[in-house]
mmCIF file of C-alpha atoms in Angstrom:
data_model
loop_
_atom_site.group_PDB
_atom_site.id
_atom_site.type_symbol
_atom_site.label_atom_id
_atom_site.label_comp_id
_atom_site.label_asym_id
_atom_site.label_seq_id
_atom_site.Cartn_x
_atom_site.Cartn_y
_atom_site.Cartn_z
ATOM 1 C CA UNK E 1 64.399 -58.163 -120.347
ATOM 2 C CA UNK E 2 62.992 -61.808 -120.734
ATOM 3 C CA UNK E 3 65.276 -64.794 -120.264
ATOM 4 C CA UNK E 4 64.973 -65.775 -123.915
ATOM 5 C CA UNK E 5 65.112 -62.089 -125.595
ATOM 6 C CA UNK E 6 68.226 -61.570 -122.967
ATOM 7 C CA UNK E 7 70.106 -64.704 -124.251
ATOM 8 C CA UNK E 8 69.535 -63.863 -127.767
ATOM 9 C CA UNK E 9 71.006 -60.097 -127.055
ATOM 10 C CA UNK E 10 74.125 -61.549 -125.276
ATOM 11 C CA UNK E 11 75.118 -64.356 -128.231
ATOM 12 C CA UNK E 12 75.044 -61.747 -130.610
ATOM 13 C CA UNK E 13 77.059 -59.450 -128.702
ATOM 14 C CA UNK E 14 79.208 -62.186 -127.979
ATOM 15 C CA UNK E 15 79.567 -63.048 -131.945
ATOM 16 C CA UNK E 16 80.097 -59.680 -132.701
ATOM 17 C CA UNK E 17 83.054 -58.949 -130.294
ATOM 18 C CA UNK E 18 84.184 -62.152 -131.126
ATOM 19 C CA UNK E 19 84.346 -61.845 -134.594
ATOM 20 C CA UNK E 20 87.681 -60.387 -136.283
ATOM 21 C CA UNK E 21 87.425 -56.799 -137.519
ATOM 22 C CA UNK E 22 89.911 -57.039 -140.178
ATOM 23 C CA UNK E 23 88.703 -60.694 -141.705
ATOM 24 C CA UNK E 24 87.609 -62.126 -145.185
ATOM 25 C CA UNK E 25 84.156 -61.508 -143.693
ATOM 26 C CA UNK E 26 84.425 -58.328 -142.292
ATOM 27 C CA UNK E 27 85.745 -56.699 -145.321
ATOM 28 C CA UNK E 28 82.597 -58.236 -147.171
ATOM 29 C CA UNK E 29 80.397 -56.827 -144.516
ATOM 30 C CA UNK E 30 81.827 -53.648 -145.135
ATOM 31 C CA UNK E 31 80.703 -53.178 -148.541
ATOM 32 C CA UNK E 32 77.599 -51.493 -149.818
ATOM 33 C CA UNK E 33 74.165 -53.451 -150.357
ATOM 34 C CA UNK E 34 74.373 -53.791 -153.978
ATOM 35 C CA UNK E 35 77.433 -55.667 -153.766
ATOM 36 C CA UNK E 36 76.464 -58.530 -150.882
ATOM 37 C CA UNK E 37 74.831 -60.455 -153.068
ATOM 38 C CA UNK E 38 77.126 -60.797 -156.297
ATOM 39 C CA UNK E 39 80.664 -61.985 -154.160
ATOM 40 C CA UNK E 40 82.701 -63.961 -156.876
ATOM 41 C CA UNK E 41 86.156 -64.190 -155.202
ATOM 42 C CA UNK E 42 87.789 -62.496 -152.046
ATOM 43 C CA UNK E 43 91.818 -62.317 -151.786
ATOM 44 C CA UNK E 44 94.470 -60.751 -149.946
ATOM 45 C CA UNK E 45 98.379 -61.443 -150.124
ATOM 46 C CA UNK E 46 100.830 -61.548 -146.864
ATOM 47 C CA UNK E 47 98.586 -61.986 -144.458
ATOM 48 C CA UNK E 48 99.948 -62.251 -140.884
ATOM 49 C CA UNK E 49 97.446 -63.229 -140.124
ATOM 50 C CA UNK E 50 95.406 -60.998 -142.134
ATOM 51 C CA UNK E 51 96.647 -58.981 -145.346
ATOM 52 C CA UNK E 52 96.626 -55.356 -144.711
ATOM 53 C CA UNK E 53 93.977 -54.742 -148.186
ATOM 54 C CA UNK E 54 91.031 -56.891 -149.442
ATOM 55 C CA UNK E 55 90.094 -57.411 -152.976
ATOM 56 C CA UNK E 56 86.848 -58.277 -153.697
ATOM 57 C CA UNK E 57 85.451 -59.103 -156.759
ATOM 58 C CA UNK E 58 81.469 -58.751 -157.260
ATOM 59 C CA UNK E 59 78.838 -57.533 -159.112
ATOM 60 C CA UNK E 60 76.654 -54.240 -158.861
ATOM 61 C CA UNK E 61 73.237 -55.485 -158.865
ATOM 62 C CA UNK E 62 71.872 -51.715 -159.458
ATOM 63 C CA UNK E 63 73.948 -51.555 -162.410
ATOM 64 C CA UNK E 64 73.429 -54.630 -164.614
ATOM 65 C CA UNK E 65 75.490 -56.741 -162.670
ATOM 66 C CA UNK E 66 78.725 -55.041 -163.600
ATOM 67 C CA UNK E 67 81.563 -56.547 -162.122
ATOM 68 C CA UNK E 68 83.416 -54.555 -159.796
ATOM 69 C CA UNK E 69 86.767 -54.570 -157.942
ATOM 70 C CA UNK E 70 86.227 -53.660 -154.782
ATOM 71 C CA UNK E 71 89.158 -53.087 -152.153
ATOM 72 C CA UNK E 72 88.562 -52.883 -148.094
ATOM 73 C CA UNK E 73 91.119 -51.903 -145.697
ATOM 74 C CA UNK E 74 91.084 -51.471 -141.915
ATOM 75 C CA UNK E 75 86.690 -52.407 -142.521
ATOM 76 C CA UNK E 76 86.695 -49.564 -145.003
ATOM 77 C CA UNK E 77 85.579 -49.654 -148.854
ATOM 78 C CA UNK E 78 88.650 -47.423 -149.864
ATOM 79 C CA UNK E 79 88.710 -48.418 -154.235
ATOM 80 C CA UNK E 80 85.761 -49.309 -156.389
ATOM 81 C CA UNK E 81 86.741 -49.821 -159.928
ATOM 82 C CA UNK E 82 85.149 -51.574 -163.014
ATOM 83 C CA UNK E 83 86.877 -55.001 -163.581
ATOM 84 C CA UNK E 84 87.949 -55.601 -166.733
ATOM 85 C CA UNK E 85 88.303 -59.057 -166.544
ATOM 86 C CA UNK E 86 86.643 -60.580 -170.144
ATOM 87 C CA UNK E 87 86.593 -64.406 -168.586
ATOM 88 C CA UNK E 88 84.598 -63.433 -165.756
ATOM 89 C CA UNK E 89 82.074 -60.769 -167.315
ATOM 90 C CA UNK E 90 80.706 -64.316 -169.372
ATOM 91 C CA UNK E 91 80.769 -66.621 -167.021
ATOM 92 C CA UNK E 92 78.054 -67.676 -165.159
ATOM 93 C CA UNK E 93 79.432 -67.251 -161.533
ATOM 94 C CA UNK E 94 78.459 -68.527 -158.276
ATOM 95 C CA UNK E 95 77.811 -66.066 -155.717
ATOM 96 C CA UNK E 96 78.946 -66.327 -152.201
ATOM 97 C CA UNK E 97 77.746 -64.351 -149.089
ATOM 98 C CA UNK E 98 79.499 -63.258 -146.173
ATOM 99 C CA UNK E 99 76.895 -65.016 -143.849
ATOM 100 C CA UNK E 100 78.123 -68.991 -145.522
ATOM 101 C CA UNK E 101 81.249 -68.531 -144.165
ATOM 102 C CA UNK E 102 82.131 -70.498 -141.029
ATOM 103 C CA UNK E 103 85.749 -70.029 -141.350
ATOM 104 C CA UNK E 104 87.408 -66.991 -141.552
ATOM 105 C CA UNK E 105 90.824 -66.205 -142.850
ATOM 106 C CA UNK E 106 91.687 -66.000 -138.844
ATOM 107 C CA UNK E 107 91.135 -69.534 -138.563
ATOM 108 C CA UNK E 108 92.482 -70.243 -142.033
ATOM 109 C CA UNK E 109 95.674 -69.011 -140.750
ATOM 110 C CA UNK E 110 95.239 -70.903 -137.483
ATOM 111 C CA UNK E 111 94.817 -74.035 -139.787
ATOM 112 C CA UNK E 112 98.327 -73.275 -141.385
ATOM 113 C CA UNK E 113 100.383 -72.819 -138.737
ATOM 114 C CA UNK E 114 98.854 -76.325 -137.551
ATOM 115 C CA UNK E 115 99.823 -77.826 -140.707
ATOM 116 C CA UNK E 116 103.440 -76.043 -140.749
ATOM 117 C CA UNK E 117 103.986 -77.033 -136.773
ATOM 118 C CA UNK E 118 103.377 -80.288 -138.153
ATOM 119 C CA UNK E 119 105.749 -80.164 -141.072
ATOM 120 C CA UNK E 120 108.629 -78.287 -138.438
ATOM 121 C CA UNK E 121 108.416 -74.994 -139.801
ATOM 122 C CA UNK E 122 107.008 -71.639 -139.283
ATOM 123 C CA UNK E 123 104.199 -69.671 -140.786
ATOM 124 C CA UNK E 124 105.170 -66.307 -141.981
ATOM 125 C CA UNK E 125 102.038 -65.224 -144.143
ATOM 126 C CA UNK E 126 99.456 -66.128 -146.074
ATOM 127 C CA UNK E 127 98.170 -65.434 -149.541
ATOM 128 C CA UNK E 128 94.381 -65.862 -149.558
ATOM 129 C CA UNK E 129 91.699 -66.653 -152.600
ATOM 130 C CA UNK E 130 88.319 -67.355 -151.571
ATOM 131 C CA UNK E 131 85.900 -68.807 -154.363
ATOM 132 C CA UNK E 132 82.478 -70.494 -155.159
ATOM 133 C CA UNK E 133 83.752 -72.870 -157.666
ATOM 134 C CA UNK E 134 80.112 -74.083 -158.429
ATOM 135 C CA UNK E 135 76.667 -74.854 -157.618
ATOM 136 C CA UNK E 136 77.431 -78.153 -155.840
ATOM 137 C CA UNK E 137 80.349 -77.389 -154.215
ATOM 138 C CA UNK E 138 81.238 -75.015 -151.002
ATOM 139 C CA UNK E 139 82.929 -71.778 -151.134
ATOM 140 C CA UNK E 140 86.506 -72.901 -150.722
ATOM 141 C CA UNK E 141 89.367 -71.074 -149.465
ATOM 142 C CA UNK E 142 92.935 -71.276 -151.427
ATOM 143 C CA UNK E 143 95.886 -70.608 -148.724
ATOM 144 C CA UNK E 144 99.702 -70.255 -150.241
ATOM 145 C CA UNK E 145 101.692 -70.214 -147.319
ATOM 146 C CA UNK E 146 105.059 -68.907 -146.925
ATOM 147 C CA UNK E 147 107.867 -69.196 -144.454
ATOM 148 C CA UNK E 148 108.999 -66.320 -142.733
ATOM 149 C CA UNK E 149 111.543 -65.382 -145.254
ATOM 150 C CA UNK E 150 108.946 -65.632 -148.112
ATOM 151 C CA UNK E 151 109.590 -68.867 -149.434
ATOM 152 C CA UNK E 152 106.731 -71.006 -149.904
ATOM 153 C CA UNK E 153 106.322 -73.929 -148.081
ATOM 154 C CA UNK E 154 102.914 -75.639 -149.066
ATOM 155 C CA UNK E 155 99.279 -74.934 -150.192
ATOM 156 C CA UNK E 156 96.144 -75.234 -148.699
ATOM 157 C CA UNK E 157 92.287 -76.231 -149.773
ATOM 158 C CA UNK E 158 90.172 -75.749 -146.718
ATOM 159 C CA UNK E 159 86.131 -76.084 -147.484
ATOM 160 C CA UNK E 160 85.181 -72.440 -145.796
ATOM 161 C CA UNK E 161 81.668 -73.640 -144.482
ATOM 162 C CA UNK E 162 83.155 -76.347 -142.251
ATOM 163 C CA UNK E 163 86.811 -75.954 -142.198
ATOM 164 C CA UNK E 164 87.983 -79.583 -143.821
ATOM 165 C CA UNK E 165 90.912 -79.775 -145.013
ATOM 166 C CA UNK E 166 90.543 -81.382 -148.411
ATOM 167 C CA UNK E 167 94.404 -80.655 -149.899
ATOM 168 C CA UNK E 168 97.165 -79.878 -148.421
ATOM 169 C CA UNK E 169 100.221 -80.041 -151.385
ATOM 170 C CA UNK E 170 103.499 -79.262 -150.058
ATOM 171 C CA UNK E 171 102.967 -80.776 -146.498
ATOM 172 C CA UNK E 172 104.223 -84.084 -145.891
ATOM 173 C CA UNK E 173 102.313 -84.434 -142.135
ATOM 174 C CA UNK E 174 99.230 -83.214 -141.250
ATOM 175 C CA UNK E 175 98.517 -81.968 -137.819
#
């Protein structure tokens, strides 16, 4: 193989092992074309560091753009119902893809536990909400974190292209 084509082969391979199989990204990877291009919002509750389902709301572009809620579990699509959801059928969303997402839920998580180290506490879980909020703006992930007993001990705004931290209520110190 040639020195460039070789190099190419092994950073993908190394992304791809590298990658977390049971992410925010991952279960959008997992879903059929028609959906990857009509992402609205991902979320997932208790994750430790990842929730055990996905939801995933998006819309069937082979079917008028119906909005769809989709739900991924262990990298399989395992529901796919209509959404009923009258604010969100008339609105005119922002779309997210899988590939504009730097960080992960993994290192959303990892991000947490930074900021609850920092605060002398544990992380227990995470609820998750990923969303476009606009045309300007960055997809942006939503953390609610919670102690190991449940009880919530902050919330988190974390820009999911680049990872910046941009509020962090509930957390007196940051890391």
């Amino acid at each position: 193989i040639f020195p460039p084509i070789a190099a190419a082969l092994a950073l993908t391979l190394t992304a791809a092992f590298a990658a977390p199989r049971d992410g925010a990204v991952a279960a959008m990877l997992a879903l059929p074309e028609k959906y990857s291009n009509g992402i609205l919002k991902v979320y997932g509750d208790e994750g430790n560091p990842q929730p055990a389902l996905w939801n995933i709301i998006a819309r069937d572009k082979d079917n008028l753009g119906t909005i769809r809620r989709l739900s991924v579990s262990g990298g399989q699509l395992i529901k796919d119902t209509a959404s009923f959801n009258m604010g969100q059928m008339f609105r005119n969303d922002e779309y997210f893809y899988p590939q504009s997402i730097a960080v992960d839920s993994a290192q959303a998580f990892a991000i947490a536990s930074k900021y609850a180290a920092a605060n002398n506490t544990r992380l227990g879980s995470v609820n998750y909400s990923l969303v476009d909020q606009g045309p300007d703006v960055d997809p942006m992930w939503f953390l609610d974190c919670r102690n190991p007993a449940g009880k919530r001990i902050g919330k988190l705004s974390i820009i999911a292209t680049n990872g910046r931290v941009v509020s962090a209520s509930g957390f007196a110190r940051s890391p």
